[in-house]
Amino acid sequence: MCGVVGYIGDKQAAPILLEALKKLEYRGYDSAGVAVIDGGEIGVKKMRGRLQLLCDHTHDGLDVPGSIGIGHTRWATHGEPSDRNSHPHLSNNGRFAVVHNGIIENFRQIKEMLSGHGYVFYSETDSEVISNLIEYYDQGDLVKTLLAAVHHLEGSYALGVLSLDQPDRMAAMRKDSPLVVGRGEGENYIVSDIPAILSLTRDVYLMEDGEVALLTRDDIRFYNGYGEPVDKEIFHVTWDVSAAEKGGYEHFMMKEMMEQPEALKETIRPRLRDGRIDLSELKLDRDWLNDLRMVHIVACGSAYHAGRLGKNLLEKYLGIPVEVDIASEFRYNAPILHPDHLLIVISQSGETADTIAAMREARRRGVKTLAIVNVVGSTIAREADHVLYTWAGPEIAVATTKAYTAQIAALILLSAYMAQEKGLLADEERARLIAALEALPEMARQLLDDKERVQYLASQYFNHNDIYFIGRGIDYSLSLEGSLKLKEISYIHSEAQAAGELKHGTISLVQPGTLVIALSTQKKLREKMAGNIQEVRARGASVLAIALEDDGNIEAVCDHCLYVPALPDAVQPIITILPLQLFAYYVAALRGNDVDKPRNLAKSVTVE
Ligand code: F6R
């Protein structure tokens, strides 16, 4: 949802801004721009299209002089992708430039007010009101001016601001959109997401909502919403820089799929100690746990699909009701929340606006929140009462893979741990589960290494127009994820159906040649699934089955089969989803799509 970057130092700013924007492009990629102060002017270069066009147009920024600048890569919300709607936006007098990530909900009112004062707007964006509001409230001091302007903004924003009257400083501010400040040697930075500046510095400040940062070459100061100075601690980043680079793979998505064994290991191993599951890091209160009556799980997209599996796990281990909701629906469904409930939010980025809103609503109503989150220091990680990190490392490809499987691993650990602490987990069950969790990374590695058959099957089906996924129970939740993965990167129409529900309507879409991907990984449901497969085959569908290695009957009812090893129910989904991720990847690659940056999407959805 737009990437924001800023540089102030003694080097040429534009090449550094463009380099950082390349690493932020996953946040939005329909247009890009930079604004740099030089020779008493703010020079703006911005254009519709991928960042590479801007790089080519400016010789990788070398044509843009100046050593203080801001940059932006856009995911359009207000106004189509166009040169005019691209950021940065200048104020009418040309003395302020702004980059913005977020949405200004009351931009129409502000536009009307400013138009009444003679301001002219050149774009259809909500963001352009910010630069003009700053000009309107200009009182010579950048921090005071910015605070006066944002006082009138409703919505979310991460802002980078340049002022021609103070060409030796840059201001930044955030509310409900991510922004961090990086500290370098004689140079400083602002950025939406840490990996984009990791090659420049490992020392960052995590900004809080409502804080303003004022950067010069040698100094960074922070102020609260009243303009009073605030002390902040440096956060030292210890991740490996290569984690945010492709490392020889053609796409981040393939690299990230192949990193799943490591991501699972990092998420699981430190939490298994002396034959027990150890999540003492959560600091859950024993009495509170014993009183727990209900769990709500709230998330979006793939994280929601992981949450559906979490419901099965928590209900199985704890024997209490679990509701799972899409975050954008949750708040408006008038959820019934009580203090003896727990709300679990799941998010890779930790910045998904709907998930944040759901979490805040639960906290406001006195419900404890627990976040399963991947990005350290993200808004969700900072605001939740308890945090369980998935240690998947930076995920760059828009389609999530390793964060999703790590989320399932975290849910297994969490539900088994809570049961263990409540005395509900039998020793044998625990031993079996721990053995399976320990074996999981290696098993995932073997399955991912053996990917040629999936690639072959993708080559057989990549030009289909419609692909349906069917499954029951946990296989239905995995069908939803398999279908989402496929459609988001291949652009093939796809739906997932509960296999038993198909005959209540959707089966009318099945015709000779339609591909149905049928998941059958639960022994107790084999016969039922075989029946559902026969139903679609009788209508001419081709069937690709995902089944357990010991299923001797499946080949008789399908055209092709991909086998996965049988594991205890709780961990099976992590292995079952792997061939579906690979299938989506190969289909998208064969169709010549930009696998890592599918059209219309962005990695981090910071708008509601
Ligand atoms: C799909 C995908 C999205 C995200 C969703 C939530 O491949 O990546 O559906 O799962 O946007 O994002 P996070 O997990 O960052 O809250």
XYZ file of C-alpha atoms in Angstrom, residues 76-382:
307
model
C -3.565 3.651 -6.305
C -6.519 4.321 -4.010
C -7.844 7.732 -5.137
C -7.357 8.377 -8.825
C -6.043 6.014 -11.491
C -2.333 5.338 -11.896
C -1.080 8.346 -13.908
C 1.820 10.799 -13.935
C -0.348 13.455 -12.288
C -1.576 11.193 -9.515
C 1.922 9.920 -8.709
C 3.731 11.189 -5.630
C 5.516 13.346 -4.484
C 2.924 16.118 -4.505
C 4.021 19.742 -4.420
C 2.073 22.473 -2.666
C 0.711 25.255 -4.875
C 3.619 27.595 -4.139
C 6.088 24.795 -4.914
C 7.756 25.164 -1.509
C 6.579 21.897 0.086
C 6.744 18.334 -1.236
C 4.972 15.379 0.353
C 4.928 11.617 -0.039
C 2.037 9.808 1.608
C 1.041 6.229 2.378
C -2.480 5.796 3.729
C -5.872 7.312 3.085
C -7.184 10.754 4.000
C -10.853 10.128 4.614
C -11.926 13.783 4.798
C -9.917 14.918 1.782
C -13.022 16.223 -0.021
C -13.864 18.640 2.792
C -10.242 19.824 2.982
C -10.099 20.233 -0.785
C -13.260 22.296 -0.695
C -11.938 24.478 2.123
C -8.586 25.034 0.395
C -10.251 25.638 -2.986
C -12.224 28.408 -1.265
C -8.866 29.989 -0.456
C -7.764 29.833 -4.061
C -5.830 26.555 -4.018
C -5.759 24.574 -7.242
C -5.519 20.775 -7.358
C -3.763 18.999 -10.167
C -4.433 15.379 -9.208
C -7.397 13.246 -8.161
C -5.562 11.986 -5.098
C -6.437 12.436 -1.455
C -2.729 13.026 -0.772
C -2.438 16.327 -2.627
C -4.477 18.042 0.076
C -1.669 17.376 2.553
C 1.021 19.403 0.791
C -1.414 22.292 0.375
C -2.689 22.070 3.927
C 0.934 22.293 5.074
C 1.426 25.374 2.901
C -1.808 26.843 4.280
C -0.669 26.382 7.894
C 2.968 27.306 7.262
C 4.414 29.077 10.270
C 8.092 28.812 9.402
C 8.843 25.860 11.664
C 8.466 22.497 9.954
C 7.388 20.534 13.043
C 4.828 23.123 14.157
C 3.520 23.492 10.632
C 3.154 19.753 10.145
C 1.362 19.309 13.465
C -1.019 22.156 12.659
C -1.826 20.573 9.292
C -2.298 16.963 10.395
C -4.624 18.135 13.140
C -7.224 18.442 10.358
C -6.569 15.063 8.734
C -8.843 12.090 9.312
C -7.560 8.730 8.183
C -4.166 7.104 8.048
C -0.840 8.475 6.960
C 2.883 7.923 6.846
C 4.372 11.171 5.563
C 7.713 12.422 4.328
C 7.842 16.221 3.978
C 10.367 18.588 2.385
C 10.326 22.362 2.760
C 12.254 24.713 0.519
C 12.492 27.206 3.362
C 14.343 24.676 5.518
C 16.434 22.830 2.944
C 18.665 21.214 5.568
C 15.914 19.139 7.195
C 13.118 16.717 6.491
C 10.036 15.919 8.560
C 8.204 12.624 8.895
C 5.093 11.557 10.695
C 2.858 8.512 11.013
C -0.637 7.569 12.065
C -1.939 4.055 11.372
C 0.548 3.551 8.534
C 4.034 2.157 9.077
C 7.135 4.360 9.097
C 10.581 3.958 10.608
C 13.546 6.312 10.830
C 17.051 5.021 10.101
C 20.205 6.471 11.632
C 23.376 6.457 9.517
C 26.813 8.102 9.684
C 26.332 11.699 8.560
C 23.089 10.665 6.846
C 19.622 9.637 7.970
C 16.604 8.001 6.386
C 12.878 7.453 6.632
C 11.261 4.342 5.204
C 8.012 2.347 5.260
C 9.711 -0.959 5.927
C 13.102 -1.794 7.423
C 14.478 -4.224 4.769
C 14.586 -1.373 2.223
C 17.356 0.420 4.165
C 19.134 -2.585 5.667
C 22.074 -2.173 3.308
C 22.473 1.407 4.632
C 21.940 1.002 8.363
C 20.849 -1.450 11.028
C 19.953 1.237 13.564
C 16.341 2.333 13.358
C 13.729 4.107 15.427
C 10.217 2.667 15.353
C 7.830 5.607 15.209
C 4.647 5.636 17.252
C 1.331 6.973 15.992
C 1.176 10.747 16.238
C 4.946 11.254 16.530
C 6.903 13.614 14.304
C 10.540 13.047 13.359
C 12.806 15.899 12.273
C 15.906 14.746 10.446
C 19.050 16.644 9.564
C 22.254 15.050 8.248
C 23.696 14.587 11.725
C 20.706 14.530 13.998
C 17.252 13.051 14.480
C 14.736 14.536 16.903
C 11.293 13.256 17.827
C 8.251 15.191 19.015
C 4.848 14.177 20.311
C 1.544 15.543 19.046
C 1.975 18.660 21.243
C 5.368 19.397 19.728
C 7.204 18.348 22.901
C 10.522 16.464 22.487
C 10.360 12.687 22.950
C 13.263 10.329 23.737
C 13.339 7.168 21.676
C 15.470 4.078 21.869
C 17.341 2.711 18.893
C 16.211 -0.673 17.648
C 19.172 -2.630 16.293
C 18.210 -4.936 13.438
C 19.971 -8.284 13.493
C 18.451 -9.991 10.430
C 20.499 -11.156 7.537
C 20.413 -8.656 4.633
C 20.407 -11.506 2.102
C 17.005 -12.536 3.483
C 15.585 -9.569 1.586
C 17.369 -10.418 -1.689
C 16.615 -13.024 -4.340
C 19.809 -15.032 -3.832
C 19.924 -16.613 -7.286
C 16.234 -17.503 -7.547
C 14.221 -16.097 -10.410
C 11.480 -14.919 -8.082
C 11.164 -14.092 -4.396
C 8.177 -16.410 -4.258
C 10.260 -19.449 -5.232
C 13.008 -18.441 -2.814
C 10.471 -18.001 -0.026
C 8.783 -21.336 -0.741
C 12.184 -23.001 -0.565
C 12.909 -21.221 2.726
C 9.938 -22.883 4.406
C 11.939 -25.651 6.109
C 14.126 -22.988 7.735
C 11.163 -20.758 8.620
C 9.410 -23.721 10.237
C 12.552 -24.700 12.117
C 13.073 -21.174 13.432
C 9.438 -20.898 14.481
C 9.180 -24.336 16.088
C 12.528 -25.444 17.535
C 13.144 -22.749 20.179
C 9.653 -23.477 21.527
C 10.263 -27.192 22.161
C 12.197 -27.800 25.360
C 12.690 -30.942 27.451
C 9.773 -32.769 25.883
C 7.413 -29.852 26.473
C 6.023 -26.988 24.439
C 7.434 -23.816 25.903
C 5.650 -20.560 25.135
C 6.506 -18.960 28.469
C 7.570 -15.972 26.292
C 3.836 -15.167 26.066
C 3.571 -14.663 29.819
C -0.001 -15.946 29.915
C -1.578 -15.708 33.339
C -2.560 -19.173 34.641
C -5.816 -18.015 36.258
C -6.808 -16.101 33.166
C -6.088 -19.171 31.044
C -8.205 -21.378 33.280
C -11.079 -18.909 33.036
C -10.850 -18.623 29.253
C -14.270 -19.350 27.729
C -13.983 -18.489 24.067
C -11.451 -17.553 21.396
C -11.941 -15.256 18.383
C -9.470 -15.412 15.521
C -9.364 -12.449 13.174
C -7.207 -11.964 10.089
C -7.284 -11.267 6.344
C -6.533 -13.321 3.234
C -4.108 -16.169 3.736
C -3.721 -15.298 7.410
C -7.493 -15.832 7.713
C -7.063 -19.219 6.037
C -4.408 -20.068 8.634
C -6.886 -18.867 11.272
C -9.489 -21.369 10.049
C -7.010 -24.144 10.769
C -6.349 -22.497 14.136
C -10.035 -22.901 14.965
C -9.817 -26.676 14.399
C -6.691 -26.866 16.526
C -7.936 -24.764 19.437
C -11.303 -26.503 19.552
C -9.611 -29.896 19.445
C -7.077 -29.115 22.174
C -8.983 -26.738 24.447
C -12.570 -27.866 23.908
C -13.896 -24.291 23.923
C -15.711 -22.520 21.086
C -13.619 -20.624 18.569
C -15.007 -18.095 16.076
C -12.909 -17.176 13.077
C -13.630 -14.003 11.160
C -12.359 -11.968 8.262
C -11.027 -8.767 9.873
C -12.928 -6.382 7.595
C -16.195 -8.110 8.599
C -15.470 -8.586 12.275
C -16.012 -5.051 13.557
C -19.203 -4.481 11.645
C -20.714 -7.822 12.666
C -21.251 -6.556 16.221
C -19.122 -9.334 17.737
C -20.063 -10.618 21.171
C -16.950 -10.038 23.268
C -16.414 -10.669 26.984
C -13.407 -10.253 29.272
C -13.056 -14.051 29.513
C -12.552 -14.245 25.739
C -9.267 -14.075 23.845
C -8.838 -12.430 20.450
C -6.047 -13.851 18.304
C -4.965 -11.744 15.346
C -2.755 -13.237 12.648
C -0.688 -11.087 10.314
C 2.540 -11.410 8.381
C 3.134 -7.675 8.047
C 1.633 -6.613 11.354
C 0.339 -3.561 9.486
C -2.929 -4.758 7.916
C -5.398 -1.954 8.620
C -8.492 -4.134 9.102
C -6.681 -6.500 11.445
C -5.317 -3.596 13.475
C -8.801 -2.102 13.728
C -10.253 -5.421 14.945
C -7.496 -5.759 17.535
C -8.045 -2.222 18.818
C -11.780 -2.797 19.051
C -11.250 -5.924 21.170
C -8.783 -4.124 23.443
C -11.189 -1.244 23.828
C -13.800 -3.727 24.992
C -11.500 -5.251 27.589
C -10.607 -8.434 25.688
C -7.026 -9.702 25.798
C -5.325 -9.864 22.413
C -2.638 -12.227 21.195
C -0.877 -11.560 17.904
C 0.771 -14.129 15.667
C 2.938 -11.829 13.613
C 6.068 -11.941 11.482
C 7.379 -8.383 11.406
C 9.144 -7.394 14.599
C 8.245 -3.907 15.766
C 5.155 -3.692 13.534
C 2.016 -1.957 14.806
C 0.277 -5.226 15.684
C 3.376 -6.560 17.441
C 3.584 -3.412 19.506
